[in-house]
mmCIF file of C-alpha atoms and ligand atoms in Angstrom:
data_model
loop_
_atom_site.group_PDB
_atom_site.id
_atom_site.type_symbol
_atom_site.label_atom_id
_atom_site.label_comp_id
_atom_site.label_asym_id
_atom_site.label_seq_id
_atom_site.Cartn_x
_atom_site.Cartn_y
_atom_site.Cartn_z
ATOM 1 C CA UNK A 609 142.131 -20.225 94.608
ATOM 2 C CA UNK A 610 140.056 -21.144 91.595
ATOM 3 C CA UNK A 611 137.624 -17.840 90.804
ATOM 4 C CA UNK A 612 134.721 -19.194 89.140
ATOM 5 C CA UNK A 613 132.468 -16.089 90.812
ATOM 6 C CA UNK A 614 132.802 -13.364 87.933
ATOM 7 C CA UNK A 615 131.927 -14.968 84.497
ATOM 8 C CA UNK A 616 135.508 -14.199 82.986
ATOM 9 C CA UNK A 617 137.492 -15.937 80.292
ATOM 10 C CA UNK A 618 139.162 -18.711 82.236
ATOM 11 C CA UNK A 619 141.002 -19.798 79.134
ATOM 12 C CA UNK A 620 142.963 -16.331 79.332
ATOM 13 C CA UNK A 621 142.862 -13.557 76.253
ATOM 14 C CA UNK A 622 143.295 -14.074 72.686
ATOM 15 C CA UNK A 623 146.956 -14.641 71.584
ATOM 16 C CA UNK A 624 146.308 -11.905 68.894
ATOM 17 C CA UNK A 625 145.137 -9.406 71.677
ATOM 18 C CA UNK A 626 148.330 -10.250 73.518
ATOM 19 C CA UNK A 627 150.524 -9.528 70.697
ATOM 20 C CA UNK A 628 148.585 -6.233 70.236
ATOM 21 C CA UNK A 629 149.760 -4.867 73.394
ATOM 22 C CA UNK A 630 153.353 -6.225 73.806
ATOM 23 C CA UNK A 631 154.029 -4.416 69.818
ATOM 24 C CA UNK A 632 152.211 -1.246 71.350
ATOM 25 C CA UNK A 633 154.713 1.149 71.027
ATOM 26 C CA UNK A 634 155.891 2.986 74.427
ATOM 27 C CA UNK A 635 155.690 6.523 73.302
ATOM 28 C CA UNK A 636 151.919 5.957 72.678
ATOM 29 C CA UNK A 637 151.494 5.910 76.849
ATOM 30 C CA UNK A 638 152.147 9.197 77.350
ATOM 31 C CA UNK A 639 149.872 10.318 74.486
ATOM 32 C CA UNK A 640 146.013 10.712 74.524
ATOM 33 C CA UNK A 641 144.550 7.688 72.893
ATOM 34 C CA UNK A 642 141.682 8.498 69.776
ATOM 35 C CA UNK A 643 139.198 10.591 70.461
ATOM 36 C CA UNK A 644 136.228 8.104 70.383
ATOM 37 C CA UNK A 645 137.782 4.716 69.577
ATOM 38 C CA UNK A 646 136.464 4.309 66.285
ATOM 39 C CA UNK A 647 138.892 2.303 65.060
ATOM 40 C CA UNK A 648 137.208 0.151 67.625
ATOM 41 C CA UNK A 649 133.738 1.272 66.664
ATOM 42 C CA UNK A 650 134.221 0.162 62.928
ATOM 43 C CA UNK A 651 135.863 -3.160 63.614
ATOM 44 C CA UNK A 652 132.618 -3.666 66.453
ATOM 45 C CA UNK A 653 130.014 -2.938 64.011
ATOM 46 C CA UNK A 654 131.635 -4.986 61.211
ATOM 47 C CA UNK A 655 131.565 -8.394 63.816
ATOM 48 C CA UNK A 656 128.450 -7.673 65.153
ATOM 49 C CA UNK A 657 127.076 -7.374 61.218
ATOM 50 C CA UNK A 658 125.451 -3.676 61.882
ATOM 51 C CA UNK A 659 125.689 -1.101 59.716
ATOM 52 C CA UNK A 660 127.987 2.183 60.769
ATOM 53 C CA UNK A 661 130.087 2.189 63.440
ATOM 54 C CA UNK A 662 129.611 1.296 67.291
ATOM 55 C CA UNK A 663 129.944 3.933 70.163
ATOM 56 C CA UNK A 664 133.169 2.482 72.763
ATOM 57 C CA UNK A 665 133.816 2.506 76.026
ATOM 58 C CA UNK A 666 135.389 1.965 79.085
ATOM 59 C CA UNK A 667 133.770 -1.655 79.358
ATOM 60 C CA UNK A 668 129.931 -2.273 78.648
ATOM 61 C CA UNK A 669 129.578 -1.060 82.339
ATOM 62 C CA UNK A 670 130.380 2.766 81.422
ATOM 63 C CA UNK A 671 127.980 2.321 78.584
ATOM 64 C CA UNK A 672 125.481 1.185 80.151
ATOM 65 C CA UNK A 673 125.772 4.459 82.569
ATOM 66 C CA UNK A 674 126.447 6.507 79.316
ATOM 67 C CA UNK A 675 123.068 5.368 77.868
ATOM 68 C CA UNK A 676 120.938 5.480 81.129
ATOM 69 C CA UNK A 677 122.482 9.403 80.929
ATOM 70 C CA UNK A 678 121.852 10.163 77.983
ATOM 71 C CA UNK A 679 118.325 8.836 77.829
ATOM 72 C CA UNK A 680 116.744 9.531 80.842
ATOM 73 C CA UNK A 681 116.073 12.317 83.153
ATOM 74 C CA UNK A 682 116.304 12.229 86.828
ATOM 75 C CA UNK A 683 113.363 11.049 88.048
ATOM 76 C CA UNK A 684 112.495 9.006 85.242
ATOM 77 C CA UNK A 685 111.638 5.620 85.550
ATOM 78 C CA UNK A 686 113.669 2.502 84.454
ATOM 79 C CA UNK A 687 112.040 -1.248 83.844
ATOM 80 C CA UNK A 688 114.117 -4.504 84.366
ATOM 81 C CA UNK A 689 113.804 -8.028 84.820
ATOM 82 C CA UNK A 690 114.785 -8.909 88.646
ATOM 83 C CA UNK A 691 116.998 -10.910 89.116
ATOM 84 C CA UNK A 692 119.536 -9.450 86.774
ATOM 85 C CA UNK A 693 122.500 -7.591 85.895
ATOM 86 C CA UNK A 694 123.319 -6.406 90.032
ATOM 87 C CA UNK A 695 125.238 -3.190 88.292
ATOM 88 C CA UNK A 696 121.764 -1.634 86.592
ATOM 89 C CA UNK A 697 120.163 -0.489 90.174
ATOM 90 C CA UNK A 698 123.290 0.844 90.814
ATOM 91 C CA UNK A 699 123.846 3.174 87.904
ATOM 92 C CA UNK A 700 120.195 4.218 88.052
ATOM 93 C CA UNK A 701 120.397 5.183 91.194
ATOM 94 C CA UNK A 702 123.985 7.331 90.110
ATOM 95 C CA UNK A 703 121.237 8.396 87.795
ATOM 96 C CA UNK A 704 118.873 9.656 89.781
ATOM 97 C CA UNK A 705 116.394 7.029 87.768
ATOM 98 C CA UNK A 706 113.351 4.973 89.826
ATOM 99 C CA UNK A 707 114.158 1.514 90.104
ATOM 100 C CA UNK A 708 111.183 -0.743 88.453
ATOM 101 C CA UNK A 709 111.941 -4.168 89.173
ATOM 102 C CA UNK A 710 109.600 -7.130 87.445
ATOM 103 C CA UNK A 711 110.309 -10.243 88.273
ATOM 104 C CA UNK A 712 111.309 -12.829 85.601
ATOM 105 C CA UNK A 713 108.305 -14.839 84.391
ATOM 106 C CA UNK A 714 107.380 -18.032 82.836
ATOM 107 C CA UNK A 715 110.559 -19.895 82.137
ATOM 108 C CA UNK A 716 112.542 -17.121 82.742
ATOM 109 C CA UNK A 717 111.466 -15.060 80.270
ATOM 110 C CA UNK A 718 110.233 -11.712 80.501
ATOM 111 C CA UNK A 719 107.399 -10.701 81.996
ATOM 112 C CA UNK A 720 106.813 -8.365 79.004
ATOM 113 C CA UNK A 721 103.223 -7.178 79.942
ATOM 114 C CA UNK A 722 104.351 -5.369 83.541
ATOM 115 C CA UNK A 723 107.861 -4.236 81.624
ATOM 116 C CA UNK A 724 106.000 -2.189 79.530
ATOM 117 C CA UNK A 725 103.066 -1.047 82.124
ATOM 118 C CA UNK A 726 106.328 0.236 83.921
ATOM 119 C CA UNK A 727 105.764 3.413 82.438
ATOM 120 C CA UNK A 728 109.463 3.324 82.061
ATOM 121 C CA UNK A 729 111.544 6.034 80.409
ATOM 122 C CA UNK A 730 114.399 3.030 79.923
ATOM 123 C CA UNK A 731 113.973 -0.181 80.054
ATOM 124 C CA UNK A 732 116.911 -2.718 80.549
ATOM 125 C CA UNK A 733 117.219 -6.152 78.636
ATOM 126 C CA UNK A 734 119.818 -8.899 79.941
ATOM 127 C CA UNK A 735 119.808 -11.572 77.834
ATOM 128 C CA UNK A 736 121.480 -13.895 77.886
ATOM 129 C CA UNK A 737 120.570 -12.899 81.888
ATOM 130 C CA UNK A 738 123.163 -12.356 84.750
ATOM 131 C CA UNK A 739 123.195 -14.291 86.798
ATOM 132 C CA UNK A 740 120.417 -16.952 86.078
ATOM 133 C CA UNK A 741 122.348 -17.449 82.553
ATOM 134 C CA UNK A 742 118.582 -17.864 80.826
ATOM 135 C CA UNK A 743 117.622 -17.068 77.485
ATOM 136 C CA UNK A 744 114.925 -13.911 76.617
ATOM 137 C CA UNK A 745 112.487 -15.183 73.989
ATOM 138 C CA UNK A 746 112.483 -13.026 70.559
ATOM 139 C CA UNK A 747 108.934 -12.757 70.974
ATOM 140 C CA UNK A 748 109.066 -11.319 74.666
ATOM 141 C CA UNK A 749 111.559 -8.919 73.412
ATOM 142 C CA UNK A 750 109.294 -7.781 70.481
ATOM 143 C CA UNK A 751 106.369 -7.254 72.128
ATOM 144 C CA UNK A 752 108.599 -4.497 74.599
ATOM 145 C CA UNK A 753 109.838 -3.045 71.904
ATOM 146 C CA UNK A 754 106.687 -2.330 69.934
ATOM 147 C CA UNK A 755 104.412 -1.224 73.252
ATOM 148 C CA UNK A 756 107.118 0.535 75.087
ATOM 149 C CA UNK A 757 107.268 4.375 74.620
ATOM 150 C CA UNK A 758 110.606 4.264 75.733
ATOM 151 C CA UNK A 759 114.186 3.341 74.984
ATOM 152 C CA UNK A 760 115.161 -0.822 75.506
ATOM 153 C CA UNK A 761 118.643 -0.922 76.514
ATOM 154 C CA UNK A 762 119.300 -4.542 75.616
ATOM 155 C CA UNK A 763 122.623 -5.943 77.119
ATOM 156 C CA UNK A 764 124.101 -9.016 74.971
ATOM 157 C CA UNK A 765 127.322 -9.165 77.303
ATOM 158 C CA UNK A 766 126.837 -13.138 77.049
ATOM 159 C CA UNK A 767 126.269 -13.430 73.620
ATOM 160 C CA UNK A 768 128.767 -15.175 72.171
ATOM 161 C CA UNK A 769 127.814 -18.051 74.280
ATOM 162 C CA UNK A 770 124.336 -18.131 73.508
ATOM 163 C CA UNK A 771 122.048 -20.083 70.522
ATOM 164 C CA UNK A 772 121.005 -16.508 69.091
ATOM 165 C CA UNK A 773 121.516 -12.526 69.184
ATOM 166 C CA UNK A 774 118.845 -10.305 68.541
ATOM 167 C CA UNK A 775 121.517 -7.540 67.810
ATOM 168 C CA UNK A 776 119.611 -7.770 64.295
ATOM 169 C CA UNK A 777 116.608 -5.893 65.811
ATOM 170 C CA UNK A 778 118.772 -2.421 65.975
ATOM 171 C CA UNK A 779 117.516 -2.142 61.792
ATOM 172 C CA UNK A 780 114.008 -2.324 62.929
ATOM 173 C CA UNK A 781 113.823 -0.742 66.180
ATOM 174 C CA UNK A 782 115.174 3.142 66.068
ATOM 175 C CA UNK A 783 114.626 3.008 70.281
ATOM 176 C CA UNK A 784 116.698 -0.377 70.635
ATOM 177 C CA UNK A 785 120.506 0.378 71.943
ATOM 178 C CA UNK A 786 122.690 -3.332 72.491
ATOM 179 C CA UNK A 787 125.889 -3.354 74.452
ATOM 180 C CA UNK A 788 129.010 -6.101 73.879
ATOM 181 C CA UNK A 789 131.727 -6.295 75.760
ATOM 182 C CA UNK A 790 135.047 -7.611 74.881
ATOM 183 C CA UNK A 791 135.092 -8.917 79.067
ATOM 184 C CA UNK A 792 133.441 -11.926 78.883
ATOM 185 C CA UNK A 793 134.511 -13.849 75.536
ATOM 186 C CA UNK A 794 137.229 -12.325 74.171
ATOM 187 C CA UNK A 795 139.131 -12.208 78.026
ATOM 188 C CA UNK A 796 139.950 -8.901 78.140
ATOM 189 C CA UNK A 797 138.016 -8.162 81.103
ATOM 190 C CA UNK A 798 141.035 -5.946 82.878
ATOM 191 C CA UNK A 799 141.261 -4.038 80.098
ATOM 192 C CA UNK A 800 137.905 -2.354 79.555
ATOM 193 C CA UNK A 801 136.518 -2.310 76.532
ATOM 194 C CA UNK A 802 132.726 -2.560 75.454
ATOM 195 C CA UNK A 803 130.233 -1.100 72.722
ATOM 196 C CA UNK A 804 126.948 -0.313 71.670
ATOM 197 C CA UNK A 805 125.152 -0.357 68.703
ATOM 198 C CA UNK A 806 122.078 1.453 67.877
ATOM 199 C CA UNK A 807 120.475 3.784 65.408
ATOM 200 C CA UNK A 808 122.675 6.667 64.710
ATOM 201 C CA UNK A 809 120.563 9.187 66.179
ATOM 202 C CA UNK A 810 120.349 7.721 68.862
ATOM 203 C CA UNK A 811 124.194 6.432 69.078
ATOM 204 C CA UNK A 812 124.673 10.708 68.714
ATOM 205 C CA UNK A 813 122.601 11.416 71.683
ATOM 206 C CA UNK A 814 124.569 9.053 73.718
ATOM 207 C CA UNK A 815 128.097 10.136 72.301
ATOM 208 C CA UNK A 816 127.153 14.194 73.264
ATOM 209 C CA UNK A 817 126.385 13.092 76.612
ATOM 210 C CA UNK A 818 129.908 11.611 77.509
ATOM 211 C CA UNK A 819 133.434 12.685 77.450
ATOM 212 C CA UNK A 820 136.021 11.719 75.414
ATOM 213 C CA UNK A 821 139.434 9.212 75.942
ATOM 214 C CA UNK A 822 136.969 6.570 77.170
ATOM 215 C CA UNK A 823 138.773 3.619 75.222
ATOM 216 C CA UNK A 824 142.695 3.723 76.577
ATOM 217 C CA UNK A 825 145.403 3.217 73.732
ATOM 218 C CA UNK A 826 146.214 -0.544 75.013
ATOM 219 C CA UNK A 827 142.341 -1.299 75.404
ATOM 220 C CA UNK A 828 141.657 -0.080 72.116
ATOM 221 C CA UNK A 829 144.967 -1.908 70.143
ATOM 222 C CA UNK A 830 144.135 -5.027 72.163
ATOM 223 C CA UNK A 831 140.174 -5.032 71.435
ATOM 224 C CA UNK A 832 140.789 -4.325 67.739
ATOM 225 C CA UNK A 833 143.084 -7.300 67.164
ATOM 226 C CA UNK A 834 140.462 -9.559 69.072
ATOM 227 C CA UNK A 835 138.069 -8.261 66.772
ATOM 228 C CA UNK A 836 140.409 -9.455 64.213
ATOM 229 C CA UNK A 837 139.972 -12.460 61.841
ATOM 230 C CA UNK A 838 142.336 -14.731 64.031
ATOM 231 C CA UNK A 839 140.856 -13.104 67.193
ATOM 232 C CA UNK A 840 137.425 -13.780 66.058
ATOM 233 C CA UNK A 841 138.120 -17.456 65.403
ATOM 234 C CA UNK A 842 140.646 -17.945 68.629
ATOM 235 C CA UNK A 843 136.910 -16.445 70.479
ATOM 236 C CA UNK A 844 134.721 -18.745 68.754
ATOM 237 C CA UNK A 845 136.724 -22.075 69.813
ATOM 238 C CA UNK A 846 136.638 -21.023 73.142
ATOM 239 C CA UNK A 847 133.151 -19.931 73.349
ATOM 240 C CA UNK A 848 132.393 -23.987 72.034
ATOM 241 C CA UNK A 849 134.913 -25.027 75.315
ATOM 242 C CA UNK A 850 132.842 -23.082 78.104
ATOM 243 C CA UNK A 851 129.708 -24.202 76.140
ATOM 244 C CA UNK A 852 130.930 -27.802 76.492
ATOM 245 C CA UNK A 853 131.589 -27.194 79.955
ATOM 246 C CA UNK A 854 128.347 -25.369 81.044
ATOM 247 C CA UNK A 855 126.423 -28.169 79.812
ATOM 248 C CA UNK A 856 128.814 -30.969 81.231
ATOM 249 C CA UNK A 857 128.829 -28.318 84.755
ATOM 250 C CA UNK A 858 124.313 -29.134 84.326
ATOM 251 C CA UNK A 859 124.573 -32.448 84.087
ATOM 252 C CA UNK A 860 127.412 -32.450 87.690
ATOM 253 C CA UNK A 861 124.502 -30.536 89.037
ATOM 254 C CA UNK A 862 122.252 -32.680 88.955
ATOM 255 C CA UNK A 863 124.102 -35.501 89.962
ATOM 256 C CA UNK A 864 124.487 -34.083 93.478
ATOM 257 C CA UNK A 865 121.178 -33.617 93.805
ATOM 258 C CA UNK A 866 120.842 -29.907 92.663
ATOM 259 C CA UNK A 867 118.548 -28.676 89.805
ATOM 260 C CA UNK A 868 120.279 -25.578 87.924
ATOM 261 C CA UNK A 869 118.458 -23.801 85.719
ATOM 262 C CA UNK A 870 118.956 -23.904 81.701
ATOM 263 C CA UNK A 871 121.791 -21.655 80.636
ATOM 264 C CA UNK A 872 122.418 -19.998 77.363
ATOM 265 C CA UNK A 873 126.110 -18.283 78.860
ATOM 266 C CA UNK A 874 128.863 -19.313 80.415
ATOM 267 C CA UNK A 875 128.068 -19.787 84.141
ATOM 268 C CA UNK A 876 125.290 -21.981 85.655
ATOM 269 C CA UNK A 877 122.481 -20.724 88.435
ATOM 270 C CA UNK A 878 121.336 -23.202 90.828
ATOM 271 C CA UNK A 879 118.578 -22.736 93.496
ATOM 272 C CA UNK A 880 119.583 -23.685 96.704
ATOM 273 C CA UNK A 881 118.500 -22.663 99.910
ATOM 274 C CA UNK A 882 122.072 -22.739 101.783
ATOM 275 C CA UNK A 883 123.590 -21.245 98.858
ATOM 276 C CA UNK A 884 125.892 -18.575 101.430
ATOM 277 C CA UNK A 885 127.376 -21.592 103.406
ATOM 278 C CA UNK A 886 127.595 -24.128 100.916
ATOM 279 C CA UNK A 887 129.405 -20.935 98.850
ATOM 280 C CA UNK A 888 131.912 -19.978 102.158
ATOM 281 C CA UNK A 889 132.743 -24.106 102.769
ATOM 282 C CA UNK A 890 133.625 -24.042 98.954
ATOM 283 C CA UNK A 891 135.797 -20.842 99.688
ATOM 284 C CA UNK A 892 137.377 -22.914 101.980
ATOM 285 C CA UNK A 893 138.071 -25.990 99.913
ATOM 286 C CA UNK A 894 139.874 -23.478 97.305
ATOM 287 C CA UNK A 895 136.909 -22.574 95.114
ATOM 288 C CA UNK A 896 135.340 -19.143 94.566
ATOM 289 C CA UNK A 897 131.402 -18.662 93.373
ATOM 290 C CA UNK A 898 128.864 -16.582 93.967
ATOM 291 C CA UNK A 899 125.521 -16.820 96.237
ATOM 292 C CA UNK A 900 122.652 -14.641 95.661
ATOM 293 C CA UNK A 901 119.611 -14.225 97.960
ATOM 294 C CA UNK A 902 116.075 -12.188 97.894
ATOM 295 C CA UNK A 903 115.323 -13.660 94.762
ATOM 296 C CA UNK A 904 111.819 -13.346 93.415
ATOM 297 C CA UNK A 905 109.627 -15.900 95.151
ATOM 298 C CA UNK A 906 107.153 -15.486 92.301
ATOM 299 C CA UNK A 907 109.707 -17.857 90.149
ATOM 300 C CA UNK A 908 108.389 -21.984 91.181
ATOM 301 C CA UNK A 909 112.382 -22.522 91.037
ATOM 302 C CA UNK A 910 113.346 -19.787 93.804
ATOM 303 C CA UNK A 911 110.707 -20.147 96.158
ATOM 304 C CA UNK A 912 111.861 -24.113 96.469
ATOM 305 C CA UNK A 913 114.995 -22.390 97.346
ATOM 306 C CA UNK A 914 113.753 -19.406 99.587
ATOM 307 C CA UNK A 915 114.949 -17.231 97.195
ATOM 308 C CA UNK A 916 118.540 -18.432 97.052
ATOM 309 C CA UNK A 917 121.207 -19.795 94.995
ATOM 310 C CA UNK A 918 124.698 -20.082 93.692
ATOM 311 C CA UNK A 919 126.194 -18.611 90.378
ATOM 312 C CA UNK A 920 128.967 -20.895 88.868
ATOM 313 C CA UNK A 921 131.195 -19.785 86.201
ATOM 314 C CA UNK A 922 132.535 -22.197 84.000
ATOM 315 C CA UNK A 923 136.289 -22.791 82.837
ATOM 316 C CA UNK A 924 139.100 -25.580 82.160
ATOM 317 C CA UNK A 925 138.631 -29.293 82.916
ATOM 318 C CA UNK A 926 140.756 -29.761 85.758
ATOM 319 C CA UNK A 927 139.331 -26.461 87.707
ATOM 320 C CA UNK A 928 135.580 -27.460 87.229
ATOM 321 C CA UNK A 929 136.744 -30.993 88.731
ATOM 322 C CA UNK A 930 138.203 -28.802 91.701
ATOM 323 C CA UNK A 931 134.754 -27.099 91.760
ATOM 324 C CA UNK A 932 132.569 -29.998 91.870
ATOM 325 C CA UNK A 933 134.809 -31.708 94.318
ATOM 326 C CA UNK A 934 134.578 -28.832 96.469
ATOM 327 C CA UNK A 935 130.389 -28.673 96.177
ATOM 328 C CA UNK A 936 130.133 -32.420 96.604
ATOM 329 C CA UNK A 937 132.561 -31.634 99.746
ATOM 330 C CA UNK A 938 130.127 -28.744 100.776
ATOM 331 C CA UNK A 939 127.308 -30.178 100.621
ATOM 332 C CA UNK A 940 127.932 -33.357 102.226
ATOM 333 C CA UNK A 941 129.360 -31.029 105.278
ATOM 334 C CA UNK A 942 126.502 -31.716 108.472
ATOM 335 C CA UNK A 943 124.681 -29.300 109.712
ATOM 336 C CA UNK A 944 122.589 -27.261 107.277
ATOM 337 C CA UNK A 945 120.420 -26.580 109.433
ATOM 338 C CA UNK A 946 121.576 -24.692 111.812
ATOM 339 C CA UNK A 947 124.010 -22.792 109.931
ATOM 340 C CA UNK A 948 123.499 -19.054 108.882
ATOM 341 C CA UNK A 949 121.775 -19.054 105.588
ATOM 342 C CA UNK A 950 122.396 -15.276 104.424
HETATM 343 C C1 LIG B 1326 130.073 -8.855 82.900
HETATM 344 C C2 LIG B 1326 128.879 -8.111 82.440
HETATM 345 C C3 LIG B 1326 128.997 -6.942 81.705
HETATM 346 C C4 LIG B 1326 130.330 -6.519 81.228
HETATM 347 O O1 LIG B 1326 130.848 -5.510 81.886
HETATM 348 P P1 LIG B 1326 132.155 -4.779 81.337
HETATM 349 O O2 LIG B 1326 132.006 -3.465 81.963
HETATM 350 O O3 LIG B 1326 132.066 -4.735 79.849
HETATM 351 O O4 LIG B 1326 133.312 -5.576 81.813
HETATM 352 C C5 LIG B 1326 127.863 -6.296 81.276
HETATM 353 N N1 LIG B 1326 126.653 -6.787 81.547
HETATM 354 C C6 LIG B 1326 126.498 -7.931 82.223
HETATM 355 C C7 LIG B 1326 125.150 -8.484 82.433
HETATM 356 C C8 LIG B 1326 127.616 -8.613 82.703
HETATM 357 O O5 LIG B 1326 127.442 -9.733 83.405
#
């Protein structure tokens, strides 16, 4: 099976990373690892070009929780962008938070104006977004942060992929918290390991409202040699492959017909109104992706789709060729229209 479905490193982990682990010494297992990871928090801050050091955790995903915790009380109300990230209504609810979802505007973008009439005591940035892979506008992004009364949780987990950061915005904005992951571009996505930068106030608040151990010793030595010069450069070649490939995956797209949607990351969304069979005949043919449905028919590109579509990750060459093989295959099946659509 080729798994292009979760947005992973295809290329595999960073040979530096690797190393890391196999030279861990044994005796360190049965040990508690650091405290807070700040070995990991230093090297973080230092590659993301922030000053002091990042909070670390068990993957972005746990600090995304650890924020929504720390700055929100039950009851409170939290803002996002729909579709996104399909973790954030989950941890809200874990958090006793009320769900405000806005649908994506023009291009894309935020619809900044009903984000910040949310009311919200949080307000959750994905950018570049899971899973449509767009691009938030700087501008969008400032205008929430200087109307909102509440905290942006901005979530750069696609970053390395993209044509800009706005990680820069944590020196002017004392309510902006951004979360990395080393999942997605580095390829340590078993391992767990993610951060967030912020003002250290705020980073204080979040840190007293979590436990400790969150980082595991192998997590921690692995994440800190990615971080690493050799890492850093190992990440940035293959962060130019998947962004050769996303944009070679666009033009494959459109070729059969389809019209995906422009993608700062490394995975393509493309509207399509039999996204669920289309995705289970590709299952068949050896090829893993992932559908969505209920998307915001608001957005020109979804309601051409009936609020459907398929998420493709992008990797290697030869498994992309397997992929579009398998859509061309898919799509060229009969009988779309009587087949179960969701
Ligand atoms: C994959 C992903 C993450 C990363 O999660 P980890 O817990 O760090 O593996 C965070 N946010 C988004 C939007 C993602 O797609």
């Amino acid at each position: 099976m080729i798994d292009l479905s979760d947005n992973t490193n295809l290329w595999g982990m960073c040979p530096a990373a690797e190393r890391a682990i196999r030279e861990l010494p044994i005796a360190d297992w049965s040990r508690y690892p650091s405290w807070n990871g700040a070995r990991l928090g230093e090297a973080a801050a230092r590659y993301v070009g922030v000053t002091g050091a990042a909070i670390v955790g068990c993957g972005s995903d746990e600090m995304l929780d650890a924020v929504m915790r720390a700055m929100t009380a039950p009851g409170d109300r939290i803002a996002y962008s729909t579709p996104t990230f399909s973790m954030v209504p989950v941890y809200a609810r874990a958090n006793r938070l009320e769900a405000v979802p806005v649908p994506l505007g023009d291009n894309f973008d935020l619809d900044a104006d009903r984000l910040v009439s949310a009311g919200a005591a949080l307000l959750y940035v994905c950018a570049p977004n899971n899973p449509t892979g767009t691009a938030v506008s700087r501008s969008a992004l400032e205008y929430v942060l200087e109307h909102t009364a509440g905290t942006v949780l901005l979530d750069e987990a696609y970053a390395e992929f993209a044509a800009s950061t706005n990680i820069d915005l944590v020196a002017r904005y004392e309510r902006l918290v951004v979360t990395r992951t080393l999942s997605k571009a580095f390829g340590l996505a078993g391992l767990r390991a993610g951060y967030a930068v912020g003002n250290e106030t705020l980073l204080n608040v979040i840190g007293r409202n979590r436990g400790p151990y969150m980082l595991n010793v192998a997590a921690e030595a692995a994440a800190v040699a990615a971080l690493s010069d050799a890492g850093v450069v190992w990440m940035r070649s293959h962060a130019v492959l998947a962004q050769r490939a996303r944009d070679q995956l666009i033009v494959d797209l459109r070729s059969l017909g389809l019209s995906p949607v422009p993608s700062d990351a490394n995975f393509v969304f493309a509207p399509l109104a039999h996204a669920w069979l289309v995705a289970e005949r590709m299952r068949r043919g050896g090829v893993v992706v992932r559908a969505f449905e209920n998307l915001p028919l608001t957005i020109p590109a979804f309601a051409a789709s009936e609020g459907r579509g398929l998420r493709i990750g992008v990797g290697p060459a030869e498994q992309m060729a397997h992929c579009i093989d398998a859509l061309a295959a898919a799509l060229a099946e009969r009988g779309d229209e009587d087949g179960p659509c969701a």
